[in-house]
XYZ file of C-alpha atoms in Angstrom:
416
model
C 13.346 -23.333 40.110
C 15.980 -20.040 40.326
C 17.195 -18.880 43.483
C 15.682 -16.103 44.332
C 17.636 -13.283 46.567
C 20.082 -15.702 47.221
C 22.021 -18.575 46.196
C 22.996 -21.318 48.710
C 25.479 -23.158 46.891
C 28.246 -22.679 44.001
C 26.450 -23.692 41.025
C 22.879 -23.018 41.946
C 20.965 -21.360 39.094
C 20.310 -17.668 39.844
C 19.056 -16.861 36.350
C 17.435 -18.608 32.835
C 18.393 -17.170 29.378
C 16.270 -18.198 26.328
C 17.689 -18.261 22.795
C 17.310 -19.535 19.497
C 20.242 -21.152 19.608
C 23.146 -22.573 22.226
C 25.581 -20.154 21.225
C 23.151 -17.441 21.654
C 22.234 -18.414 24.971
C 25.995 -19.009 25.731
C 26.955 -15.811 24.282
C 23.727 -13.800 26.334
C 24.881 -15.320 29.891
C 28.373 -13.669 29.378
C 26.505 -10.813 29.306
C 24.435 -11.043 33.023
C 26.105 -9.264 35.544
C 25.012 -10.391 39.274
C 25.860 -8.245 41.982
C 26.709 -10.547 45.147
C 26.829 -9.921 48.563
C 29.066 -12.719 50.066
C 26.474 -14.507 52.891
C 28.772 -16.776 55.829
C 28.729 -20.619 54.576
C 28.549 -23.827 56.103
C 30.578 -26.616 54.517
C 31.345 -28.741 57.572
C 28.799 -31.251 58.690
C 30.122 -30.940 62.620
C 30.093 -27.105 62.200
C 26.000 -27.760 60.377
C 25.359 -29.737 63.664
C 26.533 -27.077 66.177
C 24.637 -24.416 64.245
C 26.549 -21.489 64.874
C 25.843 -20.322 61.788
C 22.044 -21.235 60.875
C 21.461 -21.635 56.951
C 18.213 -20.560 56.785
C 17.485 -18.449 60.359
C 13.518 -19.445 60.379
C 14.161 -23.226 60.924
C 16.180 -22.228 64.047
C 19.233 -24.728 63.777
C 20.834 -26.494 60.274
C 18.989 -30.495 61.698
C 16.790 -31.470 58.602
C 15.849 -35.159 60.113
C 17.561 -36.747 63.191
C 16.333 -40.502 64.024
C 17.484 -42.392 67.224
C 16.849 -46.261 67.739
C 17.185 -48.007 70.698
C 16.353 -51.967 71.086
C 17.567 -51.690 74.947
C 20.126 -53.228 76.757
C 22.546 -51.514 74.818
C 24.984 -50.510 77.424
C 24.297 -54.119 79.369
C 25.744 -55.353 76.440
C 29.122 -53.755 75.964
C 29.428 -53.466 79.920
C 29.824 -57.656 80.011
C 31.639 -57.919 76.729
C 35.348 -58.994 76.973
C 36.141 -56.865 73.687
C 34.649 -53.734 72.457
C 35.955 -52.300 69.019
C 35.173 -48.444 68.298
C 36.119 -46.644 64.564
C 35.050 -43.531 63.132
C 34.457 -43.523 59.044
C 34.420 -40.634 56.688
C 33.085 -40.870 53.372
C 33.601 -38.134 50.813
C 30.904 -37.366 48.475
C 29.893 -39.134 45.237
C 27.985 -38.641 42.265
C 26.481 -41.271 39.293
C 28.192 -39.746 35.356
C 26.186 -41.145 33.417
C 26.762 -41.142 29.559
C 24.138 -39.139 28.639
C 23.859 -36.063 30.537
C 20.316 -34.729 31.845
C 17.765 -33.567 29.159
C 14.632 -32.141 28.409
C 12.056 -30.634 25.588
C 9.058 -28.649 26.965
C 6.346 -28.367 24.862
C 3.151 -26.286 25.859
C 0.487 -25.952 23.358
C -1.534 -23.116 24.081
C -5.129 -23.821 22.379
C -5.628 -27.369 24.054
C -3.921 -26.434 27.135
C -1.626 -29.514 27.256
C 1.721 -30.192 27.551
C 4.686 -32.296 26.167
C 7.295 -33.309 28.000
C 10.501 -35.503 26.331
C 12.389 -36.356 29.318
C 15.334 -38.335 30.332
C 13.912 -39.670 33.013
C 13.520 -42.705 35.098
C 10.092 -42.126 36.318
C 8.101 -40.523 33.910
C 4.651 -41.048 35.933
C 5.993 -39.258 38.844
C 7.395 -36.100 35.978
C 3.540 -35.956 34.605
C 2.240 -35.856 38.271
C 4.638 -32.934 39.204
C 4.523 -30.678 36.045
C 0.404 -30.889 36.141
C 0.425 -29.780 40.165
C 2.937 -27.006 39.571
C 2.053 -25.492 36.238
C -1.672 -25.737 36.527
C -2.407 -28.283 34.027
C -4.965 -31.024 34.128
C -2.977 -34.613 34.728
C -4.574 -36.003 31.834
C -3.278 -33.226 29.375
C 0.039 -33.850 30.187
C 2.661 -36.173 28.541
C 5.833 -36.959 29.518
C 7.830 -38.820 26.639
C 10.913 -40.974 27.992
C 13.087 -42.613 25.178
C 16.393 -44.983 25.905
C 18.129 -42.919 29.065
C 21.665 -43.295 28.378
C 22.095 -44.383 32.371
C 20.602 -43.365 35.230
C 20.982 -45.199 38.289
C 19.100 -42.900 40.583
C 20.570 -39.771 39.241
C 17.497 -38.654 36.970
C 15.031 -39.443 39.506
C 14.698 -36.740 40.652
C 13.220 -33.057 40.123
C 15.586 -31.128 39.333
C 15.078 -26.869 39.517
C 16.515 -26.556 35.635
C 14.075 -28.956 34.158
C 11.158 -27.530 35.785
C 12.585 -24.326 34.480
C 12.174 -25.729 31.366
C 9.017 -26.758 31.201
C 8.077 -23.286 32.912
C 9.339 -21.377 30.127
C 7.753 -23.194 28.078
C 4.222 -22.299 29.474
C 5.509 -18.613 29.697
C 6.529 -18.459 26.013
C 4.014 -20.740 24.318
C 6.542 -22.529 22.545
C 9.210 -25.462 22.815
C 11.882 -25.186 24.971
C 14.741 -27.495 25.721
C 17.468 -27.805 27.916
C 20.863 -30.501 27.753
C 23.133 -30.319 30.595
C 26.894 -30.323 29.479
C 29.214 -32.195 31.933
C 30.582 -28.921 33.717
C 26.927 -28.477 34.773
C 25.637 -31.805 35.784
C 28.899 -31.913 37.882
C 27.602 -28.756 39.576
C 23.934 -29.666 39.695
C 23.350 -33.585 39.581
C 23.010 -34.704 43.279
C 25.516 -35.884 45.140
C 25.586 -38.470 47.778
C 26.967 -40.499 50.124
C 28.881 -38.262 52.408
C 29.001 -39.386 55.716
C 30.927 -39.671 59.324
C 29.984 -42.257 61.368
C 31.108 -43.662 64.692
C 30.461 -47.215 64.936
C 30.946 -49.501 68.324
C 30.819 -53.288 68.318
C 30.520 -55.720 71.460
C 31.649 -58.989 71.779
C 32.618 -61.875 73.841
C 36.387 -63.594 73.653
C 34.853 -66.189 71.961
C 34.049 -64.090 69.131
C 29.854 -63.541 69.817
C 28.502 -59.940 68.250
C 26.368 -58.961 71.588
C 25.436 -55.449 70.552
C 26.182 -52.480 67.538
C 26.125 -49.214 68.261
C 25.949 -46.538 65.520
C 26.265 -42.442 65.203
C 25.813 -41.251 61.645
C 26.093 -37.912 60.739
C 25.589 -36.512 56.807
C 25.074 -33.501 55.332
C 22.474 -33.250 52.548
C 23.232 -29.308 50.959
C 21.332 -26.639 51.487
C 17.733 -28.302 50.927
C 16.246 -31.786 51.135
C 15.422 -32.805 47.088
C 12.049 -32.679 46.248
C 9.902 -34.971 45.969
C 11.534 -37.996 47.817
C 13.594 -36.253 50.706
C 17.104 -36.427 51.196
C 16.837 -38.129 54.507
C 15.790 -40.956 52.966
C 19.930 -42.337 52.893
C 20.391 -41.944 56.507
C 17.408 -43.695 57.334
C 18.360 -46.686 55.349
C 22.454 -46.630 57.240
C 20.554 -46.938 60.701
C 18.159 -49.702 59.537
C 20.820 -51.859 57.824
C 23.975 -51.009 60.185
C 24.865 -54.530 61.837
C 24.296 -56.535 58.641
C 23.156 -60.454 58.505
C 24.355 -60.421 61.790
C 22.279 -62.337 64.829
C 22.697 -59.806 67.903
C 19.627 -58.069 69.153
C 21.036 -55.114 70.914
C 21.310 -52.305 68.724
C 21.769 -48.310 69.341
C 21.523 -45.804 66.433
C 21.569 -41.651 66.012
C 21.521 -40.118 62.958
C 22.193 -36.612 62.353
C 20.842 -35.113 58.091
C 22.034 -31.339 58.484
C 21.677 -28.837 55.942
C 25.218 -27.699 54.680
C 26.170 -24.710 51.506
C 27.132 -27.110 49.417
C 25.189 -29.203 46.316
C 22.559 -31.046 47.453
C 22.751 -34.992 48.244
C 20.167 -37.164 47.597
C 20.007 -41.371 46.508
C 21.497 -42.919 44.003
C 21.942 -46.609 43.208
C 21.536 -48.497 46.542
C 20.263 -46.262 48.799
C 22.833 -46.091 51.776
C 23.554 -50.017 51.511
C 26.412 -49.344 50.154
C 27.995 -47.152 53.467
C 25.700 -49.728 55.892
C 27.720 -52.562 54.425
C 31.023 -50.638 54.931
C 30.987 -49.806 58.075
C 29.190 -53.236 59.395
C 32.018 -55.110 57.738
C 34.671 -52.516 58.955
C 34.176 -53.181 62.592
C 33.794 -56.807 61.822
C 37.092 -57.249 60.462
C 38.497 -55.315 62.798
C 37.183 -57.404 65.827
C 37.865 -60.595 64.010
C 41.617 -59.033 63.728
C 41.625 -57.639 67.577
C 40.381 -61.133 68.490
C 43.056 -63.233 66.753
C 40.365 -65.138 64.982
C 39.647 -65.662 61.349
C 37.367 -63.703 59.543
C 35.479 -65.946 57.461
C 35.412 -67.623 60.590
C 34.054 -65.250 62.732
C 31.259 -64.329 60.231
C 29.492 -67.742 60.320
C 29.546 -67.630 64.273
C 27.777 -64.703 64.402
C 25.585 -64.616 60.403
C 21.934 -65.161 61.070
C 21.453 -69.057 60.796
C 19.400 -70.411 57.409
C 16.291 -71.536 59.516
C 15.627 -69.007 61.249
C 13.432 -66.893 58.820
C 11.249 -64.716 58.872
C 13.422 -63.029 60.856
C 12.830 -59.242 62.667
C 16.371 -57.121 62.295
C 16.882 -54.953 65.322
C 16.003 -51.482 63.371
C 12.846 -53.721 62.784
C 13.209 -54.708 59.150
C 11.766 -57.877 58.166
C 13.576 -60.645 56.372
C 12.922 -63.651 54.942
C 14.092 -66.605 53.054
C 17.792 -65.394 53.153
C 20.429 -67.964 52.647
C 24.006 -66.208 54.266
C 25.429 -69.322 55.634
C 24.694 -71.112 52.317
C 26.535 -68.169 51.024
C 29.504 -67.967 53.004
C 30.071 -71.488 52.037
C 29.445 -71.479 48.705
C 31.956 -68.417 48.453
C 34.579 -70.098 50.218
C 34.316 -72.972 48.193
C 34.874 -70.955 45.302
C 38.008 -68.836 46.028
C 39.458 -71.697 47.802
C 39.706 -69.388 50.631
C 42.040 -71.933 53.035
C 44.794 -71.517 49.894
C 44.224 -68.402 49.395
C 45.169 -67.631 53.080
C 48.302 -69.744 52.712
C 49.310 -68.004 49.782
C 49.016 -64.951 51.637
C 51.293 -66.264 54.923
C 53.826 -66.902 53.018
C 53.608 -63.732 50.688
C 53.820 -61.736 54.495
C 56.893 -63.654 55.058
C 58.278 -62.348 51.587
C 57.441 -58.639 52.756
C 54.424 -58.922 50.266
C 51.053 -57.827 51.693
C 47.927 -58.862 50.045
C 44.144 -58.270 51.610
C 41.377 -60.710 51.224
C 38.213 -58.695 51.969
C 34.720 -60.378 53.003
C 31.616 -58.700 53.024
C 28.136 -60.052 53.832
C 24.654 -57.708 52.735
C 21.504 -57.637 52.683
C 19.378 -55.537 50.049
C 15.673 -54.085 50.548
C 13.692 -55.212 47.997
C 10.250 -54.455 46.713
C 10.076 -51.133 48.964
C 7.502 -49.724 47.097
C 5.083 -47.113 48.639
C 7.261 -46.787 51.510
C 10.428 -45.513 49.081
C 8.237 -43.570 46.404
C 5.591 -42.118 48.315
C 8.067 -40.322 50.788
C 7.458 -36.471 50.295
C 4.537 -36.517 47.866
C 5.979 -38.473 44.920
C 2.456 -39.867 43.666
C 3.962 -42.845 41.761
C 4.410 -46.371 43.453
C 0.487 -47.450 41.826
C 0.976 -46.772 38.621
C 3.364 -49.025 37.080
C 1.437 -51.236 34.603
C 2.009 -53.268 31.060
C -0.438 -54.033 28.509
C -0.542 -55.658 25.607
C -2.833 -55.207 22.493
C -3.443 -57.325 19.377
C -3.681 -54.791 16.745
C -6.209 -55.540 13.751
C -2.784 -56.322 11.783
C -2.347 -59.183 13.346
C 0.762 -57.027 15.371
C 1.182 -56.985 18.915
C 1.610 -54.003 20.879
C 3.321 -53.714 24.387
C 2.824 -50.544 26.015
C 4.804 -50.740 29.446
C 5.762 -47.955 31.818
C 9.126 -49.130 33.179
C 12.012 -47.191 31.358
C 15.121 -48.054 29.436
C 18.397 -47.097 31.017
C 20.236 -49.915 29.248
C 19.243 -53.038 31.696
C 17.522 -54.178 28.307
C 13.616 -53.519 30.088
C 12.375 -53.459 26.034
C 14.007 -56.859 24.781
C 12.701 -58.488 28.161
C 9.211 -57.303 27.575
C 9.120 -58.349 24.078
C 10.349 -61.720 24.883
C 7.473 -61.822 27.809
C 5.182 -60.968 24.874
């Protein structure tokens, strides 16, 4: 939960002060005095991947996960196509702000060996699973609390080294403890993600035919992967969704997760979708453009056609029942897309440049086991709502998703 002989990144915690008060504790860290001794850092992910410097010597290079996919017939494909497109994408980092900030009360009571937990958290199942494994406390006498969570959107799903700090001390002192993290520090300490350089290839014919995608992802996830879920869990998700709604079959992928001395990544909010998406519909507007044809187009040649569901995607992803050419249409319709692009000739002939952007997805849904079982997050059984008539004449709804402000309360009372 502290770093212990050394820190691996600015803002990891090296040390926990307990006080009465905030301005106590405020006024007590002035007074620590660390004595460093400056270790060489790795910031750049190419630099991580040549390992020159090794981060932490007894894993023998910085690689954390690699993953290569190959459908074959990769290199068939771009050797007979009569275009092949080739761009390189860097993403810096991001992180979720959400409007409350990350917070916690420990409670440990010492005669009934038990302890409370008020957490803003999104998965308070998974919290009550990890505080009874690492503090030595029987499942069942520990509760985790979670109240509204002013936003979360990934952010507070994970563990994070303060918090179980928190509920550490708590055991250690026998009393309450809480911790709020101010915006400074959940700048410094909420996980990033999202940063990534990728090389991505696309083959085609002149007729404007996708024939193969070829992908090399590189990202750098900090020093360590975040426990429980695993940081690697982003790049995975770029190399199974790179190439979009798209009907090729020829698909090439390497991905790179190196460890770097910088804040830890992990996922937020759409677990790598978001950079998949970008750099499918990069390279598709780019050979639409290199071709001469029209984007919109060049999508519907090459989208995966309504009937042909369920449907295997190269990385081997299932679909079904999706509805892109539907879509397209339906979009088109709406934004009047043929005016729009005469509006936007004759703007171009008035020195007056304005883009009209297209982008076709898909989204994983219901990944259950697969997404919260990675790395020994017990959780993806024990979601559950029940509802009891009370001898009032009330009704009681006792459900375990949490309120981030999606409204999960009013829906469930509605239900009920």
């Amino acid at each position: 939960a502290i770093a212990i002989e050394r820190a691996c990144w600015q803002g990891e915690a090296c040390a926990a002060v307990v006080a009465e008060s905030r301005s106590q504790a405020e006024d007590a860290v002035a007074l620590i005095e660390a004595e460093w001794q400056e270790l060489p850092a790795v910031v750049d992910m190419d630099e991580s991947l040549a390992g020159r410097t090794v981060i932490h010597p007894e894993l023998g290079d910085n690689i954390c996960f690699k993953r290569e996919l190959d459908t074959g017939g990769v290199d068939e494909a771009f050797a007979k196509a009569d275009l092949v497109v080739e761009e390189t994408f860097g993403f810096g980092r991001h992180t979720g702000v959400c409007l409350e900030g990350r917070a916690i009360l420990a409670d440990y009571n010492t005669a009934e060996h038990s302890l409370t937990v008020y957490h803003a958290t999104q998965a308070p199942h998974m919290m009550q699973d990890i505080f009874s494994r690492h503090l030595g406390i029987p499942e069942a006498n520990v509760r985790v609390i979670t109240k509204d969570v002013g936003g979360s959107y990934g952010i507070k799903v994970h563990v994070y080294p303060d918090e179980m700090a928190t509920a550490a001390l708590s055991v250690m002192l026998r009393r309450p403890v809480k911790f709020v993290a101010d915006r400074l520090e959940s700048f410094l300490s909420d996980i990033h993600a999202r940063e990534h350089k990728a090389t991505v290839r696309l083959a085609c014919t002149r007729a404007g035919e996708i024939l193969a995608f070829e992908l090399d992802d590189l990202t750098p996830i900090g020093p360590y992967s975040v426990y429980p879920r695993t940081s690697g869990i982003e790049g995975n998700q770029v190399v199974n969704l790179t190439g979009g709604p798209y009907k090729h079959q020829k698909y090439r992928a390497k991905m790179h997760v190196v460890f770097t001395n910088k804040n830890v990544t992990c996922q937020y909010r759409a677990v790598g979708h978001p950079i998949a998406v970008a750099l499918t519909e990069a390279i598709v507007d780019l050979a639409a453009h290199k071709l001469g044809l029209d984007p919109a187009e060049f999508r519907r040649k090459n989208l995966i056609p309504d009937d042909a569901y369920p449907y295997t995607f190269p990385s081997g992803i299932k679909f079904e029942q999706l509805s892109h050419h539907q879509a397209l249409d339906k979009l088109l319709a709406l934004m009047d897309y043929k005016k729009l692009r005469e509006e936007q000739a004759a703007l171009r002939r008035k020195k007056v440049y304005r883009g009209i952007g297209l982008a076709a997805m898909i989204e994983v849904t219901n990944p259950s086991p697969a997404f919260y079982g990675v790395g020994g997050a017990r959780i993806s059984a024990q979601d559950g709502a029940t509802l009891r008539l009370e001898p009032t004449g009330m009704v009681t709804v006792m459900c375990s998703v949490t309120e981030q402000g999606q409204g999960t309360e009013g829906i469930f009372a509605q239900i009920a």
